Backbone as ProteinMPNN parsed JSONL, in Angstrom:
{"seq_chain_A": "XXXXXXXXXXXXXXXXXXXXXXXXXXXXXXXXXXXXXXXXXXXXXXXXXXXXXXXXXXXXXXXXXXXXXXXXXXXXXXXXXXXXXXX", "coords_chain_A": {"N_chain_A": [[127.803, 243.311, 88.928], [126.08, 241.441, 86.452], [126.611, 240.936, 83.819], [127.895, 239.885, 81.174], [129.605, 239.594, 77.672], [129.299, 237.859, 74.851], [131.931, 236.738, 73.491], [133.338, 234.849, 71.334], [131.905, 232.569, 68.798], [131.464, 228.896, 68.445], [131.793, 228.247, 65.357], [130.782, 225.211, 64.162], [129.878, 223.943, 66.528], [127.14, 225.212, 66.846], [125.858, 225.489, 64.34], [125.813, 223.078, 63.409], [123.969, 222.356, 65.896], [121.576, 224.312, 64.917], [121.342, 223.532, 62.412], [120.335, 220.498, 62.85], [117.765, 221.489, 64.712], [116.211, 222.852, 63.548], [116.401, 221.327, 60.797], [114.219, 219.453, 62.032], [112.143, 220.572, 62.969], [111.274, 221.4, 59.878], [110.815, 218.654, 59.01], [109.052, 218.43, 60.432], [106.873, 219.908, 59.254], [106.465, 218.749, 56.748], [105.688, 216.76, 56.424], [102.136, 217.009, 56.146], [102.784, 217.872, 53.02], [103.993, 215.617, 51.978], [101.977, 213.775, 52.494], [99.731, 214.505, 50.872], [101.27, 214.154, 48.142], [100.745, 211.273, 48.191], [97.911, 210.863, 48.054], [97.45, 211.807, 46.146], [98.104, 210.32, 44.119], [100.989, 209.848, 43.673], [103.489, 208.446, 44.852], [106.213, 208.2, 44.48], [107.057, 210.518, 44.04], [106.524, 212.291, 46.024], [108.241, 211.068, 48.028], [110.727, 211.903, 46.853], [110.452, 214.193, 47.139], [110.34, 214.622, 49.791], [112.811, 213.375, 50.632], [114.318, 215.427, 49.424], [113.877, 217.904, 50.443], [114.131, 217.448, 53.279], [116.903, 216.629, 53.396], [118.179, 218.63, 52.384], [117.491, 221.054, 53.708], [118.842, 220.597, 55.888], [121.164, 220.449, 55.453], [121.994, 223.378, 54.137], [121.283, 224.741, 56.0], [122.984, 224.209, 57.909], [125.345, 225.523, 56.908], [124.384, 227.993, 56.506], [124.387, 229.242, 59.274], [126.897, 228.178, 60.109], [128.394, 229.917, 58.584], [127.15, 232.568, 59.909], [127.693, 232.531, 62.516], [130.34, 233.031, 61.882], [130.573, 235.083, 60.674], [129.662, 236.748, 63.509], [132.1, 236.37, 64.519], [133.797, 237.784, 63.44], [132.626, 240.561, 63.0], [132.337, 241.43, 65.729], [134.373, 242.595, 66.894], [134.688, 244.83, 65.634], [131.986, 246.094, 65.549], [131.335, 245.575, 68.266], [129.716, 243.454, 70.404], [127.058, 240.89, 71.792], [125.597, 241.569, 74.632], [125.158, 239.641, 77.335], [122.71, 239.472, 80.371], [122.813, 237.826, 83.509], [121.275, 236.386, 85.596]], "CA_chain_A": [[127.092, 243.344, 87.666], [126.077, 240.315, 86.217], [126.571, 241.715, 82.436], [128.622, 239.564, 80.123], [129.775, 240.178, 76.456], [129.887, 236.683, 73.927], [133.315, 236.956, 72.707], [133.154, 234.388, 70.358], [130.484, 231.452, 68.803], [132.524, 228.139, 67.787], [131.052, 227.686, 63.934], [130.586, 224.035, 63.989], [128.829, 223.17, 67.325], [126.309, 226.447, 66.863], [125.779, 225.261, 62.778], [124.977, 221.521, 64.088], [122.674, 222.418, 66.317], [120.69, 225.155, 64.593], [120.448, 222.763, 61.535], [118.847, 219.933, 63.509], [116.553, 221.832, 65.111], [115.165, 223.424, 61.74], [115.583, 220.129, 60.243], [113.567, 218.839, 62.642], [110.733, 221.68, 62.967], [111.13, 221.132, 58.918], [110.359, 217.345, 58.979], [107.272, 217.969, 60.714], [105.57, 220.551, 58.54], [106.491, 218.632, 55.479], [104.391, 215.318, 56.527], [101.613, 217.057, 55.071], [102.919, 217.285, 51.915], [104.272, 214.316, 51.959], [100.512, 212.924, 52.202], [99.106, 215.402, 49.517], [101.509, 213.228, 47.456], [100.596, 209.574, 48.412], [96.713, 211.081, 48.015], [97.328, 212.284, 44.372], [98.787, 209.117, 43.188], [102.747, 210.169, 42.978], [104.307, 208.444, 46.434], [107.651, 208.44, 44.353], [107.546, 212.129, 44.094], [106.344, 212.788, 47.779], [109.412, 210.592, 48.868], [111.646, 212.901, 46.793], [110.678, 215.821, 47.602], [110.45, 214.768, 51.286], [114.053, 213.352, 51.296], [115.302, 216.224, 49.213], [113.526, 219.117, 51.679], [114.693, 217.095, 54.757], [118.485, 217.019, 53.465], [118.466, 220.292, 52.034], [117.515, 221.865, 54.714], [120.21, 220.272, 56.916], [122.973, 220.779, 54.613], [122.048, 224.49, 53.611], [120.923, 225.646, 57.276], [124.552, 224.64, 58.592], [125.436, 226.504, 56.32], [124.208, 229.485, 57.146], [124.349, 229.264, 60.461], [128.116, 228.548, 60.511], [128.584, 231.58, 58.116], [126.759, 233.37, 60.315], [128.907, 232.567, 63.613], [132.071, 233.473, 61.438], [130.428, 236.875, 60.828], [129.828, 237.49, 64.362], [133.268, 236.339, 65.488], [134.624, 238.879, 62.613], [132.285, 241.642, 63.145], [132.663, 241.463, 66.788], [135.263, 243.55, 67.039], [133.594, 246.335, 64.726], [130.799, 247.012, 66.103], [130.727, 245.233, 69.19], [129.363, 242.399, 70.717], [126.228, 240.78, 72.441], [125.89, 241.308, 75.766], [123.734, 238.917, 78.178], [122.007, 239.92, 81.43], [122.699, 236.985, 83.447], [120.94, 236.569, 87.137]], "C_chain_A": [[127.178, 241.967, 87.014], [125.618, 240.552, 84.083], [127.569, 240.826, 81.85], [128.721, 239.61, 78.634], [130.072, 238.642, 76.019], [131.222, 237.249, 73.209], [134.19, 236.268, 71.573], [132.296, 233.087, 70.179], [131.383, 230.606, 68.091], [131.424, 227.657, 66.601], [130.685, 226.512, 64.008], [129.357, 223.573, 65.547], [127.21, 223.946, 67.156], [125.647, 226.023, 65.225], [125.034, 223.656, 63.046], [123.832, 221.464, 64.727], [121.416, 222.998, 65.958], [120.358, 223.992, 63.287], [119.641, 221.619, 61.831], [117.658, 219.793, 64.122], [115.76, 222.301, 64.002], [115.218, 222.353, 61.068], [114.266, 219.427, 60.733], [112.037, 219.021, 62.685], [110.423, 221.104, 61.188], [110.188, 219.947, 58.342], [109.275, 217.296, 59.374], [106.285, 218.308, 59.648], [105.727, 219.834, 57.202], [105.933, 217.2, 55.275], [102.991, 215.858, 55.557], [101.618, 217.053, 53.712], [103.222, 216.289, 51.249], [102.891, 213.388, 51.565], [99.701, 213.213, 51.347], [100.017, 214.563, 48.424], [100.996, 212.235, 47.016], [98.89, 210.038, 47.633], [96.94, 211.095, 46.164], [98.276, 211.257, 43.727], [100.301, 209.083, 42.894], [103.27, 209.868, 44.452], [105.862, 208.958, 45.508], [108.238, 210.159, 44.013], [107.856, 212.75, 45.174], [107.854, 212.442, 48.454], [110.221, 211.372, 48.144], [111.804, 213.568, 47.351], [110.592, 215.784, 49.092], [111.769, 214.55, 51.855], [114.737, 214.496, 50.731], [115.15, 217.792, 49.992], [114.141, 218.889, 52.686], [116.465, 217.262, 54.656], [118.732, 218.129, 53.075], [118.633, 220.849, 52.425], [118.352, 221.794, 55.957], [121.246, 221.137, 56.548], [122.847, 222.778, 54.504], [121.525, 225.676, 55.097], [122.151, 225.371, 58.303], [124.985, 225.192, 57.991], [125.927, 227.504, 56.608], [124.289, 229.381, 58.344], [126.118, 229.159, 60.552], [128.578, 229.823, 60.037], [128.411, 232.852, 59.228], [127.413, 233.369, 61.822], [130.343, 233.138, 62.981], [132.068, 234.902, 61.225], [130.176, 237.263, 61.936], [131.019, 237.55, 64.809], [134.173, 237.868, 64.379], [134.078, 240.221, 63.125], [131.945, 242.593, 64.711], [133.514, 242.872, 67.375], [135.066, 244.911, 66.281], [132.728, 246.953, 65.357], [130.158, 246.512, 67.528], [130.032, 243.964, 69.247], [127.635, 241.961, 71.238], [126.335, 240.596, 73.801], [124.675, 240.678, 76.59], [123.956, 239.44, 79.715], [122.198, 238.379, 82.282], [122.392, 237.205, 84.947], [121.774, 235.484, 88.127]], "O_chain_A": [[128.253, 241.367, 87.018], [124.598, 240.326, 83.432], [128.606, 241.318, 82.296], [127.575, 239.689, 78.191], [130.958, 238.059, 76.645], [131.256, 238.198, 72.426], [135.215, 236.684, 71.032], [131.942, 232.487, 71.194], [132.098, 231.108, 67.224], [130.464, 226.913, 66.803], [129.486, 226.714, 63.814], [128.268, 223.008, 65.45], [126.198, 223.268, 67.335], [124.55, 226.576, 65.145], [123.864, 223.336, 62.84], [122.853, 220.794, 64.398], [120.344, 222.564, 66.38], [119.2, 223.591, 63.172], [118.514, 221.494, 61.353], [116.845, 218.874, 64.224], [114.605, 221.94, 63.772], [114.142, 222.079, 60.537], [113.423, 218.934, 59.983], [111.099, 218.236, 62.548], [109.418, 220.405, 61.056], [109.23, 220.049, 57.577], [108.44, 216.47, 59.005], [105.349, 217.648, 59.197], [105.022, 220.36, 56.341], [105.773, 216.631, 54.195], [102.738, 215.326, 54.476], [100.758, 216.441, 53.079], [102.834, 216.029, 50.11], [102.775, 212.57, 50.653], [98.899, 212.372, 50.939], [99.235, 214.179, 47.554], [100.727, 212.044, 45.83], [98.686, 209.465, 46.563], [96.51, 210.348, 45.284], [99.112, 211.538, 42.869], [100.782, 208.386, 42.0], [103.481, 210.803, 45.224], [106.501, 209.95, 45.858], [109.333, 210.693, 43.84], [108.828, 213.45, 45.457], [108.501, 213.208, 49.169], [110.87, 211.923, 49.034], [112.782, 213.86, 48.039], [110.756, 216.844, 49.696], [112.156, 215.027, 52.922], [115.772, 214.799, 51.323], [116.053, 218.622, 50.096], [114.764, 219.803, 53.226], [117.176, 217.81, 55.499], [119.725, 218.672, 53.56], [119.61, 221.567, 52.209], [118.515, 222.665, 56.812], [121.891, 222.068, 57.031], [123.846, 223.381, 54.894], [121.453, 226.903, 55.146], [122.348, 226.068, 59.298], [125.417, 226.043, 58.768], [127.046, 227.952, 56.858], [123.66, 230.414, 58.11], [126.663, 230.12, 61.094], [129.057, 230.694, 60.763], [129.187, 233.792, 59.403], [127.624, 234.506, 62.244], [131.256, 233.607, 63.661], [132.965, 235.723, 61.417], [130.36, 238.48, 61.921], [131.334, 238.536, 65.474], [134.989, 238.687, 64.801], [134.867, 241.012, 63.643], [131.548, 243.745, 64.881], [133.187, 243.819, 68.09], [135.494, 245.98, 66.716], [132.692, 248.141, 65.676], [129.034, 246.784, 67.949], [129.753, 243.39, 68.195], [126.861, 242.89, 71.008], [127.007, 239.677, 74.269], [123.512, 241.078, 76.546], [125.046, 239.75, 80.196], [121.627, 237.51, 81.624], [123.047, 238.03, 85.584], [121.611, 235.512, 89.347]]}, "name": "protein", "num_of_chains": 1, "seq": "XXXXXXXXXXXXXXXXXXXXXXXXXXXXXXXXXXXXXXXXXXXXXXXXXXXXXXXXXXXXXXXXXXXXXXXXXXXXXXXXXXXXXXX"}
C-alpha cells in the first residue's frame, strides 16, 4: 500500500512559501491598478497602494499560513490526519 499519513507541516518553510507564491500571483493582478493610478493623475498613490498590497500580502499570508500549519500539527491528533495516495 502506497498510503501515507502527513504527520506534521514545519510552520515556517510551508508559511514562506505559500506567501511568495500569493505575493507573487498578487503582484501581477495589481499592475492594473497600479496603471489606473498613473492614468488618473495620482502615481504617488498607485505606488502606495502597490507597495502596501504587495507587503501586506506577504506579511499577512505567512501569517496565516503558518497559523494554519500549527492548527494542523495540533488538530492532527483529533481528528486525524491527511493521507496521500502515493504511486
Amino acid at each position: 500500500e502506497n498510503s501515507f499519513e502527513i504527520k506534521k507541516i514545519a510552520p515556517i518553510p510551508v508559511a514562506l512559501i505559500g506567501a511568495v507564491v500569493v505575493t507573487i500571483v498578487n503582484f501581477i493582478f495589481s499592475l492594473p491598478s497600479l496603471a489606473m493610478y498613473f492614468a488618473t493623475s495620482n502615481p504617488w498613490g498607485g505606488i502606495g497602494y502597490f507597495l502596501g498590497n504587495t507587503i501586506g500580502t506577504l506579511v499577512f499570508t505567512f501569517i496565516i499560513y503558518a497559523i494554519m500549519a500549527l492548527l494542523y500539527n495540533f488538530l492532527r491528533s483529533v481528528i486525524g490526519g491527511v493521507e496521500l495516495e502515493l504511486e
